[in-house]
CSV table of C-alpha atoms in Angstrom, one decimal:
chain,number,residue,atom,x,y,z
A,469,MET,CA,-19.3,-15.4,6.7
A,470,GLU,CA,-16.8,-12.6,6.7
A,471,GLU,CA,-13.5,-13.5,8.3
A,472,LYS,CA,-12.9,-11.5,11.5
A,473,ARG,CA,-9.2,-10.5,11.7
A,474,PHE,CA,-9.5,-7.7,14.3
A,475,THR,CA,-11.6,-9.1,17.1
A,476,ASP,CA,-11.3,-6.9,20.2
A,477,LYS,CA,-8.5,-4.8,18.7
A,478,VAL,CA,-8.6,-1.2,19.6
A,479,VAL,CA,-8.4,0.7,16.3
A,480,LEU,CA,-8.3,4.5,15.7
A,481,VAL,CA,-9.5,5.9,12.4
A,482,THR,CA,-9.3,9.6,11.7
A,483,GLY,CA,-11.3,11.5,9.0
A,484,THR,CA,-14.3,9.3,9.5
A,485,THR,CA,-17.1,11.6,8.6
A,486,SER,CA,-16.9,10.7,4.9
A,487,GLY,CA,-15.1,8.9,2.2
A,488,ILE,CA,-12.3,6.4,2.8
A,489,GLY,CA,-12.2,6.9,6.5
A,490,ARG,CA,-15.9,6.3,6.9
A,491,THR,CA,-15.8,3.1,4.9
A,492,THR,CA,-12.6,1.8,6.5
A,493,ALA,CA,-14.0,2.4,10.1
A,494,ALA,CA,-17.1,0.4,9.2
A,495,ALA,CA,-15.0,-2.4,7.7
A,496,PHE,CA,-12.8,-2.6,10.9
A,497,ALA,CA,-16.0,-2.8,13.0
A,498,ARG,CA,-17.4,-5.6,10.8
A,499,GLU,CA,-14.3,-7.6,11.5
A,500,GLY,CA,-14.7,-7.3,15.3
A,501,ALA,CA,-12.6,-4.2,16.2
A,502,ARG,CA,-13.5,-1.7,18.8
A,503,VAL,CA,-13.2,1.4,16.6
A,504,VAL,CA,-12.5,4.9,17.8
A,505,THR,CA,-13.5,7.4,15.1
A,506,ALA,CA,-12.3,11.0,15.0
A,507,ALA,CA,-13.2,13.9,12.8
A,508,ARG,CA,-14.5,17.5,12.9
A,509,ARG,CA,-18.2,17.2,12.0
A,510,GLU,CA,-20.1,15.9,15.0
A,511,LYS,CA,-23.4,15.0,13.3
A,512,LEU,CA,-21.8,12.9,10.6
A,513,GLY,CA,-19.4,11.3,13.0
A,514,GLU,CA,-22.2,10.3,15.4
A,515,SER,CA,-24.3,9.0,12.5
A,516,LEU,CA,-21.5,6.5,11.5
A,517,VAL,CA,-21.3,5.3,15.1
A,518,GLU,CA,-25.0,4.8,15.0
A,519,GLU,CA,-24.7,2.8,11.8
A,520,ILE,CA,-22.0,0.6,13.2
A,521,THR,CA,-23.6,-0.1,16.5
A,522,LYS,CA,-27.0,-0.8,14.9
A,523,THR,CA,-25.4,-3.7,13.1
A,524,GLY,CA,-23.7,-5.1,16.2
A,525,GLY,CA,-20.4,-3.3,15.9
A,526,ASP,CA,-18.4,-1.4,18.5
A,527,ALA,CA,-17.6,2.2,17.8
A,528,CYS,CA,-17.3,5.7,19.4
A,529,PHE,CA,-16.8,9.2,18.1
A,530,ILE,CA,-14.5,11.8,19.5
A,531,LYS,CA,-14.8,15.2,17.9
A,532,THR,CA,-11.3,16.1,16.8
A,533,ASP,CA,-9.6,18.7,14.5
A,534,ILE,CA,-6.2,17.2,14.0
A,535,ARG,CA,-4.9,20.7,13.2
A,536,ASN,CA,-5.4,21.6,16.8
A,537,PRO,CA,-2.8,20.0,19.2
A,538,ASP,CA,-5.2,20.3,22.2
A,539,ASP,CA,-7.9,18.3,20.3
A,540,VAL,CA,-5.3,15.7,19.5
A,541,ASP,CA,-4.2,15.5,23.2
A,542,ASN,CA,-7.9,15.1,24.1
A,543,LEU,CA,-8.4,12.4,21.5
A,544,PHE,CA,-5.6,10.2,22.9
A,545,ASN,CA,-6.4,10.9,26.5
A,546,GLN,CA,-9.9,9.7,25.9
A,547,ILE,CA,-8.7,6.6,24.0
A,548,PHE,CA,-6.3,5.7,26.8
A,549,ASP,CA,-8.8,6.4,29.5
A,550,ARG,CA,-11.4,4.2,27.8
A,551,TYR,CA,-9.3,1.3,26.5
A,552,ASP,CA,-5.8,1.8,28.1
A,553,ARG,CA,-4.3,0.7,24.8
A,554,LEU,CA,-4.2,1.2,21.0
A,555,ASP,CA,-3.5,-1.7,18.7
A,556,ILE,CA,-4.0,-0.1,15.2
A,557,ALA,CA,-4.2,3.5,13.9
A,558,PHE,CA,-5.3,4.6,10.4
A,559,ASN,CA,-4.2,8.2,10.1
A,560,ASN,CA,-6.5,9.2,7.3
A,561,GLY,CA,-7.8,12.7,8.1
A,562,GLY,CA,-6.9,15.2,5.4
A,563,ILE,CA,-8.2,18.1,3.3
A,564,SER,CA,-7.7,19.6,-0.1
A,565,HIS,CA,-8.6,23.0,-1.6
A,566,PRO,CA,-11.2,22.8,-4.4
A,567,HIS,CA,-9.9,26.0,-6.0
A,568,ILE,CA,-6.4,25.3,-7.3
A,569,PRO,CA,-3.9,28.1,-6.8
A,570,THR,CA,-0.5,27.9,-8.5
A,571,VAL,CA,2.5,28.0,-6.3
A,572,ALA,CA,2.9,31.7,-6.6
A,573,LYS,CA,-0.8,32.4,-6.0
A,574,THR,CA,-1.2,30.2,-3.0
A,575,THR,CA,-1.9,32.2,0.2
A,576,VAL,CA,-0.2,31.6,3.5
A,577,GLU,CA,-3.7,30.7,4.9
A,578,GLU,CA,-4.2,28.1,2.2
A,579,TRP,CA,-0.8,26.7,2.7
A,580,ASP,CA,-1.0,26.5,6.4
A,581,GLU,CA,-4.5,24.9,6.4
A,582,VAL,CA,-3.4,22.0,4.1
A,583,ILE,CA,0.0,21.4,5.6
A,584,GLU,CA,-1.1,21.7,9.2
A,585,THR,CA,-4.0,19.3,8.7
A,586,ASN,CA,-2.4,16.7,6.5
A,587,ALA,CA,1.3,16.7,7.4
A,588,ARG,CA,1.4,18.1,10.9
A,589,GLY,CA,-1.9,16.4,11.9
A,590,THR,CA,-0.6,13.0,10.8
A,591,TRP,CA,2.7,13.6,12.6
A,592,LEU,CA,1.0,14.7,15.8
A,593,CYS,CA,-1.2,11.6,15.8
A,594,MET,CA,1.7,9.3,15.1
A,595,LYS,CA,3.6,10.9,18.0
A,596,HIS,CA,0.9,9.9,20.4
A,597,GLU,CA,0.3,6.5,18.8
A,598,ILE,CA,4.0,5.6,18.8
A,599,ASN,CA,4.5,6.6,22.4
A,600,ARG,CA,1.7,4.4,23.5
A,601,MET,CA,2.7,1.5,21.2
A,602,LEU,CA,6.2,1.6,22.6
A,603,LYS,CA,4.8,1.2,26.1
A,604,GLN,CA,2.6,-1.7,25.2
A,605,GLY,CA,5.2,-3.5,23.1
A,606,GLY,CA,4.0,-2.9,19.6
A,607,GLY,CA,1.3,-1.8,17.2
A,608,ILE,CA,0.4,-1.0,13.6
A,609,ILE,CA,0.0,2.3,11.8
A,610,VAL,CA,-1.2,3.1,8.3
A,611,ASN,CA,-1.2,6.6,6.9
A,612,THR,CA,-3.2,7.9,3.9
A,613,SER,CA,-0.8,9.5,1.4
A,614,SER,CA,-1.9,9.7,-2.2
A,615,ILE,CA,-0.6,9.1,-5.7
A,616,LEU,CA,0.2,12.8,-5.4
A,617,GLY,CA,2.6,11.6,-2.6
A,618,PHE,CA,5.0,10.7,-5.4
A,619,THR,CA,3.7,12.6,-8.4
A,620,ALA,CA,2.4,16.2,-8.9
A,621,ASP,CA,-0.4,18.1,-10.5
A,622,TYR,CA,-1.3,21.7,-11.4
A,623,GLY,CA,-2.6,23.9,-8.5
A,624,LEU,CA,-2.0,21.3,-5.8
A,625,SER,CA,1.4,22.3,-4.5
A,626,HIS,CA,0.3,22.3,-0.9
A,627,TYR,CA,-1.6,19.1,-1.2
A,628,CYS,CA,1.3,17.4,-3.0
A,629,ALA,CA,3.8,18.7,-0.5
A,630,SER,CA,1.7,17.4,2.4
A,631,LYS,CA,1.2,13.9,0.8
A,632,HIS,CA,4.9,13.6,0.0
A,633,ALA,CA,5.6,14.6,3.6
A,634,ILE,CA,3.3,11.8,4.8
A,635,LEU,CA,5.3,9.2,2.8
A,636,ALA,CA,8.6,10.6,4.2
A,637,LEU,CA,7.1,10.4,7.8
A,638,THR,CA,5.9,6.8,7.1
A,639,ARG,CA,9.4,5.7,5.9
A,640,THR,CA,11.4,7.4,8.7
A,641,ALA,CA,9.1,6.2,11.5
A,642,ALA,CA,9.1,2.7,10.0
A,643,LEU,CA,13.0,2.7,10.2
A,644,GLU,CA,13.0,4.2,13.7
A,645,TYR,CA,10.6,1.7,15.2
A,646,ALA,CA,11.3,-1.4,13.2
A,647,SER,CA,13.0,-3.1,16.2
A,648,LYS,CA,10.1,-2.0,18.5
A,649,ASN,CA,7.5,-4.1,16.8
A,650,ILE,CA,5.7,-1.1,15.4
A,651,ARG,CA,4.8,-1.6,11.7
A,652,ILE,CA,4.2,1.6,9.7
A,653,ASN,CA,3.1,1.7,6.1
A,654,ALA,CA,1.0,4.0,3.8
A,655,VAL,CA,-1.8,3.7,1.2
A,656,CYS,CA,-1.7,5.9,-1.8
A,657,PRO,CA,-5.2,6.2,-3.4
A,658,GLY,CA,-5.8,7.6,-6.8
A,659,HIS,CA,-9.1,9.2,-7.7
A,660,ILE,CA,-11.7,7.7,-5.4
A,661,GLN,CA,-15.4,8.7,-5.2
A,662,THR,CA,-15.4,10.9,-2.1
A,663,GLU,CA,-16.6,14.3,-1.0
A,664,ILE,CA,-13.2,15.9,-1.8
A,665,LEU,CA,-13.5,14.7,-5.4
A,666,GLU,CA,-17.2,15.8,-5.7
A,667,ARG,CA,-16.3,19.2,-4.4
A,668,ALA,CA,-13.3,19.5,-6.8
A,669,ALA,CA,-15.6,18.4,-9.7
A,670,LYS,CA,-17.7,21.5,-9.1
A,671,TYR,CA,-14.7,23.8,-9.7
A,672,ILE,CA,-13.0,21.9,-12.5
A,673,PRO,CA,-15.2,21.4,-15.6
A,674,ASN,CA,-14.8,17.9,-17.2
A,675,MET,CA,-12.8,16.7,-14.2
A,676,TYR,CA,-14.3,13.2,-14.2
A,677,ASP,CA,-13.8,12.9,-18.0
A,678,MET,CA,-10.2,14.0,-17.7
A,679,VAL,CA,-9.4,11.6,-14.8
A,680,ILE,CA,-11.1,8.7,-16.5
A,681,ALA,CA,-9.3,9.3,-19.7
A,682,ASN,CA,-6.0,9.2,-17.8
A,683,THR,CA,-6.8,6.0,-15.8
A,684,ALA,CA,-6.1,2.6,-17.3
A,685,MET,CA,-9.2,1.1,-15.8
A,686,LYS,CA,-11.4,4.0,-17.2
A,687,ARG,CA,-13.3,4.6,-14.0
A,688,ILE,CA,-13.1,6.2,-10.6
A,689,GLY,CA,-12.4,4.0,-7.6
A,690,ASP,CA,-14.8,3.2,-4.7
A,691,THR,CA,-13.9,3.7,-1.1
A,692,ASP,CA,-14.2,0.0,-0.3
A,693,GLU,CA,-11.4,-0.6,-2.9
A,694,ILE,CA,-9.1,1.3,-0.4
A,695,SER,CA,-10.5,0.0,2.9
A,696,GLY,CA,-9.7,-3.6,1.9
A,697,ILE,CA,-6.1,-2.7,1.3
A,698,VAL,CA,-5.8,-0.8,4.6
A,699,LEU,CA,-7.2,-3.8,6.5
A,700,TRP,CA,-4.8,-6.1,4.8
A,701,LEU,CA,-1.9,-3.9,5.7
A,702,CYS,CA,-3.1,-4.1,9.3
A,703,SER,CA,-3.4,-7.9,9.2
A,704,ASP,CA,-0.8,-10.5,10.2
A,705,GLU,CA,-0.3,-11.3,6.5
A,706,ALA,CA,1.6,-8.0,6.1
A,707,SER,CA,4.0,-8.7,9.0
A,708,TYR,CA,7.2,-8.4,6.9
A,709,MET,CA,6.1,-5.1,5.3
A,710,ILE,CA,7.3,-1.8,6.8
A,711,GLY,CA,8.0,1.7,5.5
A,712,ARG,CA,6.3,1.1,2.2
A,713,GLU,CA,3.1,2.3,0.4
A,714,ILE,CA,0.5,0.5,-1.7
A,715,SER,CA,-0.8,2.6,-4.6
A,716,VAL,CA,-4.4,1.9,-5.5
A,717,ASP,CA,-5.3,4.1,-8.5
A,718,GLY,CA,-6.7,2.0,-11.3
A,719,GLY,CA,-3.4,2.3,-13.2
A,720,GLN,CA,-3.5,6.1,-13.3
A,721,SER,CA,0.1,6.6,-12.2
A,722,ILE,CA,1.8,4.0,-14.4
B,966,MET,CA,5.2,-23.3,-22.5
B,967,GLU,CA,2.7,-24.3,-25.2
B,968,ALA,CA,2.3,-27.7,-23.6
B,969,LEU,CA,1.8,-26.1,-20.1
B,970,PHE,CA,-1.1,-23.9,-21.2
B,971,ALA,CA,-2.6,-26.5,-23.4
B,972,ALA,CA,-2.6,-28.8,-20.4
B,973,ILE,CA,-4.3,-26.2,-18.3
B,974,GLY,CA,-6.9,-25.7,-21.0
B,975,GLU,CA,-7.5,-29.4,-21.3
B,976,ARG,CA,-7.8,-30.1,-17.6
B,977,TYR,CA,-9.8,-27.0,-16.4
B,978,GLY,CA,-11.0,-25.4,-19.6
B,979,ARG,CA,-10.0,-22.0,-18.2
B,980,LEU,CA,-7.5,-19.8,-16.2
B,981,ASN,CA,-8.6,-17.1,-13.7
B,982,ASP,CA,-5.4,-15.9,-12.1
B,983,ALA,CA,-1.7,-16.4,-12.4
B,984,PHE,CA,1.4,-16.0,-10.2
B,985,ASN,CA,4.5,-15.9,-12.4
B,986,ASN,CA,7.0,-16.6,-9.8
B,987,ALA,CA,9.8,-18.8,-11.3
B,988,GLY,CA,13.2,-17.1,-11.3
B,989,THR,CA,16.9,-17.9,-11.0
B,990,GLY,CA,20.4,-16.5,-11.0
B,991,VAL,CA,22.3,-15.0,-8.2
B,992,SER,CA,25.9,-15.5,-9.4
B,993,LEU,CA,27.5,-12.6,-7.4
B,994,ARG,CA,29.8,-12.0,-10.4
B,995,ARG,CA,30.3,-8.4,-11.5
B,996,LEU,CA,28.8,-7.5,-14.9
B,997,ALA,CA,32.2,-7.1,-16.6
B,998,ASN,CA,33.0,-10.7,-15.6
B,999,ALA,CA,29.7,-12.3,-16.3
B,1000,THR,CA,29.4,-14.6,-19.3
B,1001,MET,CA,27.0,-14.7,-22.1
B,1002,GLU,CA,25.7,-18.0,-20.7
B,1003,GLU,CA,24.9,-16.4,-17.4
B,1004,TRP,CA,23.1,-13.5,-19.2
B,1005,THR,CA,21.1,-15.9,-21.2
B,1006,ALA,CA,20.2,-18.1,-18.3
B,1007,VAL,CA,19.0,-15.3,-16.1
B,1008,MET,CA,17.2,-13.3,-18.8
B,1009,ASN,CA,15.6,-16.3,-20.4
B,1010,THR,CA,14.1,-17.6,-17.2
B,1011,ASN,CA,13.3,-14.4,-15.3
B,1012,LEU,CA,12.3,-12.0,-18.1
B,1013,ARG,CA,11.5,-14.0,-21.2
B,1014,GLY,CA,9.8,-16.6,-19.0
B,1015,THR,CA,7.6,-14.1,-17.3
B,1016,TRP,CA,6.7,-12.4,-20.7
B,1017,LEU,CA,5.9,-15.8,-22.3
B,1018,CYS,CA,3.7,-16.8,-19.4
B,1019,MET,CA,1.8,-13.5,-19.7
B,1020,LYS,CA,1.5,-13.9,-23.4
B,1021,TYR,CA,-0.4,-17.2,-22.9
B,1022,GLU,CA,-2.2,-16.1,-19.7
B,1023,ILE,CA,-3.7,-12.9,-21.0
B,1024,PRO,CA,-5.9,-14.4,-23.7
B,1025,MET,CA,-7.1,-17.1,-21.4
B,1026,ILE,CA,-7.9,-14.7,-18.5
B,1027,ARG,CA,-9.6,-12.3,-20.9
B,1028,LYS,CA,-11.8,-15.1,-22.1
B,1029,GLU,CA,-13.1,-15.5,-18.5
B,1030,GLY,CA,-14.1,-11.8,-18.4
B,1031,GLY,CA,-11.1,-10.8,-16.3
B,1032,GLY,CA,-8.8,-11.8,-13.6
B,1033,SER,CA,-5.5,-11.1,-11.9
B,1034,ILE,CA,-1.8,-11.7,-12.8
B,1035,VAL,CA,0.9,-11.2,-10.2
B,1036,ASN,CA,4.6,-11.2,-11.2
B,1037,ASN,CA,7.5,-11.9,-8.8
B,1038,SER,CA,9.9,-9.0,-9.0
B,1039,SER,CA,12.2,-8.3,-6.1
B,1040,VAL,CA,13.5,-5.5,-3.9
B,1041,MET,CA,16.3,-5.8,-6.4
B,1042,GLY,CA,13.7,-4.7,-9.0
B,1043,LEU,CA,14.0,-1.2,-7.4
B,1044,ARG,CA,17.5,-1.2,-6.0
B,1045,CYS,CA,20.7,-3.0,-6.6
B,1046,ASN,CA,23.5,-4.7,-4.7
B,1047,ASP,CA,27.1,-5.3,-5.7
B,1048,GLY,CA,27.3,-8.5,-7.7
B,1049,LEU,CA,23.6,-8.7,-8.6
B,1050,SER,CA,23.7,-6.9,-11.9
B,1051,LEU,CA,22.0,-9.4,-14.2
B,1052,TYR,CA,19.5,-10.5,-11.6
B,1053,SER,CA,18.7,-6.9,-10.8
B,1054,ALA,CA,18.4,-6.0,-14.4
B,1055,SER,CA,15.9,-8.9,-15.0
B,1056,LYS,CA,13.8,-8.0,-11.9
B,1057,HIS,CA,13.7,-4.3,-13.0
B,1058,ALA,CA,12.6,-5.4,-16.4
B,1059,ILE,CA,9.8,-7.5,-14.8
B,1060,LEU,CA,8.4,-4.3,-13.3
B,1061,GLY,CA,8.5,-2.6,-16.7
B,1062,LEU,CA,6.7,-5.5,-18.2
B,1063,THR,CA,4.1,-5.5,-15.4
B,1064,ARG,CA,3.3,-1.8,-15.9
B,1065,ALA,CA,3.1,-2.1,-19.6
B,1066,ALA,CA,0.9,-5.2,-19.5
B,1067,ALA,CA,-1.4,-3.4,-16.9
B,1068,LEU,CA,-1.9,-0.5,-19.3
B,1069,GLU,CA,-2.7,-2.8,-22.2
B,1070,VAL,CA,-5.2,-5.0,-20.6
B,1071,ALA,CA,-6.9,-2.8,-18.0
B,1072,HIS,CA,-10.0,-2.3,-20.2
B,1073,ARG,CA,-10.3,-6.1,-20.5
B,1074,LYS,CA,-10.6,-6.3,-16.7
B,1075,VAL,CA,-7.3,-8.1,-16.4
B,1076,ARG,CA,-5.2,-6.6,-13.5
B,1077,VAL,CA,-1.4,-7.0,-13.5
B,1078,ASN,CA,0.7,-6.3,-10.4
B,1079,ALA,CA,3.9,-7.4,-8.9
B,1080,VAL,CA,5.4,-8.3,-5.5
B,1081,CYS,CA,8.9,-7.2,-4.6
B,1082,PRO,CA,10.2,-9.5,-1.8
B,1083,GLY,CA,13.3,-8.8,0.2
B,1084,PHE,CA,15.4,-11.8,1.3
B,1085,VAL,CA,13.1,-14.8,1.9
B,1086,GLU,CA,14.0,-17.8,4.0
B,1087,THR,CA,14.0,-20.3,1.2
B,1088,ASP,CA,15.8,-23.6,0.9
B,1089,MET,CA,18.2,-21.9,-1.5
B,1090,ALA,CA,18.9,-19.1,1.0
B,1091,ARG,CA,19.3,-21.6,3.9
B,1092,LYS,CA,21.9,-23.6,2.0
B,1093,ILE,CA,23.9,-20.5,1.2
B,1094,PHE,CA,23.8,-19.2,4.8
B,1095,ASP,CA,24.6,-22.5,6.4
B,1096,HIS,CA,28.0,-22.4,4.7
B,1097,ASN,CA,28.5,-18.7,5.2
B,1098,PRO,CA,27.1,-17.3,8.4
B,1099,GLU,CA,29.0,-14.0,7.9
B,1100,ALA,CA,27.0,-13.3,4.8
B,1101,LYS,CA,23.8,-13.8,6.7
B,1102,ASN,CA,24.9,-11.4,9.4
B,1103,ALA,CA,25.9,-8.8,6.8
B,1104,LEU,CA,22.6,-9.2,5.0
B,1105,LEU,CA,20.5,-8.9,8.2
B,1106,ALA,CA,22.4,-5.7,9.1
B,1107,SER,CA,20.8,-4.2,6.0
B,1108,VAL,CA,17.2,-5.3,7.0
B,1109,PRO,CA,15.7,-2.9,9.6
B,1110,LEU,CA,13.3,-5.7,10.8
B,1111,GLY,CA,16.4,-7.8,11.5
B,1112,ARG,CA,15.1,-11.0,10.1
B,1113,LEU,CA,14.4,-12.7,6.8
B,1114,ALA,CA,11.0,-13.0,5.2
B,1115,LYS,CA,9.0,-16.2,5.5
B,1116,PRO,CA,7.5,-17.5,2.2
B,1117,GLU,CA,4.1,-17.1,3.8
B,1118,GLY,CA,4.7,-13.4,4.2
B,1119,ILE,CA,4.9,-13.1,0.4
B,1120,ALA,CA,2.1,-15.6,-0.4
B,1121,GLY,CA,-0.4,-13.5,1.6
B,1122,ALA,CA,0.3,-10.5,-0.6
B,1123,VAL,CA,-0.1,-12.5,-3.8
B,1124,LEU,CA,-3.4,-13.8,-2.7
B,1125,MET,CA,-4.6,-10.4,-1.6
B,1126,LEU,CA,-3.6,-9.0,-5.1
B,1127,CYS,CA,-5.8,-11.7,-6.6
B,1128,SER,CA,-8.7,-11.0,-4.3
B,1129,ASP,CA,-11.6,-8.5,-4.2
B,1130,ALA,CA,-9.6,-6.3,-1.9
B,1131,ALA,CA,-7.4,-5.2,-4.9
B,1132,THR,CA,-10.0,-4.5,-7.6
B,1133,PHE,CA,-8.8,-0.9,-8.2
B,1134,MET,CA,-5.1,-1.9,-8.2
B,1135,THR,CA,-3.1,-2.5,-11.4
B,1136,GLY,CA,0.4,-1.8,-12.7
B,1137,LYS,CA,1.8,-1.5,-9.2
B,1138,GLU,CA,4.1,-3.4,-6.9
B,1139,ILE,CA,3.9,-4.3,-3.2
B,1140,VAL,CA,7.4,-4.2,-1.6
B,1141,ILE,CA,7.7,-6.7,1.3
B,1142,ALA,CA,11.2,-6.3,2.4
B,1143,GLY,CA,11.3,-5.7,6.2
B,1144,GLY,CA,12.3,-2.1,5.5
B,1145,GLN,CA,15.2,-3.0,3.2
B,1146,GLY,CA,15.9,-0.3,0.6
B,1147,ILE,CA,14.3,2.6,2.5
B,1148,ARG,CA,17.5,4.3,3.4
B,1149,PRO,CA,19.7,5.8,0.7
């Protein structure tokens, strides 16, 4: 039987319509959490809730675009109305552009879309989460950065900047709230089999071959190879860990 | 070392995972004043000892079709404090060794990672602090969480690294330091 580390904990996961967020939300639910899922695509969001509840788990979906401050306000109002608390938040929602403009060719629209979703969206969610966690005496936050949060790659300036920013936010907030019993860390995935990656592969010929050649383990990762790390970071075993990241990339960034 | 691994082979016939944890040497002497004996003691135990362990472990773990090695580095493997030159050099080197080994054996399904603990409440630390409460206060001032780590807080990370949760993780470190080393 699977160990249940999160029984009755109220857990928010953003970016749950696909990929890492979807797998992680389901994993939290399997371990007894009451999971609030938030993302833009309603049908896919509701289908995850259906999957979770069908197997005896507890989940709800709140349609949210983290780029939109009103949406984020609504998300947290609904969480607090419903549960009056938030124990754990996994700020995972993020986007990338499949076509990869160089710095000088990036448009303001492209820049804003990525930065406002990934960096500002994460900060906005943290702002609400931290304020509630301060009131209730503590909590745990994990943000999704990337190995591009400490490295760089061609055509991904906006994405890299946003993921670097998420690590900086993680570290600063960890320092600021260390004494308030709020633990904040990040996970830095490498190339994981997700929608973002599949979309990128359509634009970049041989992308999988190139990535695999560069990765010590010679394969792409699965989403459940990230969710296990996220759940561990949210568990009591990580109680002395703050302001740090765990990189999970099959050895790509060594 | 040969005797150790021969004994493991004799008793169990195999090795699945290893935690190379043994280390020594916090002399607080500056590097210009350190002696050759101190250098040799710290480097032989921390660095050569870790390398030697891996040298024996890797073929045994490979034979089992894969497994996980975890090395004990330190937050001093990423940063340094005054008086910790040799210790810090050895712990930096352990990270270098961890990454190199990870690259070499990834295709053999052997994962190699490290933990980087901050200051842990060990018997050694307790003995030092009992005689010098000021040192403890100065140390705690540099730890945002305001307390030392418990050995269990490191053990959990080591077990996680050897578990199915970490199957895509190699060549990396988990820093468990209560926020120490985040600020410049």
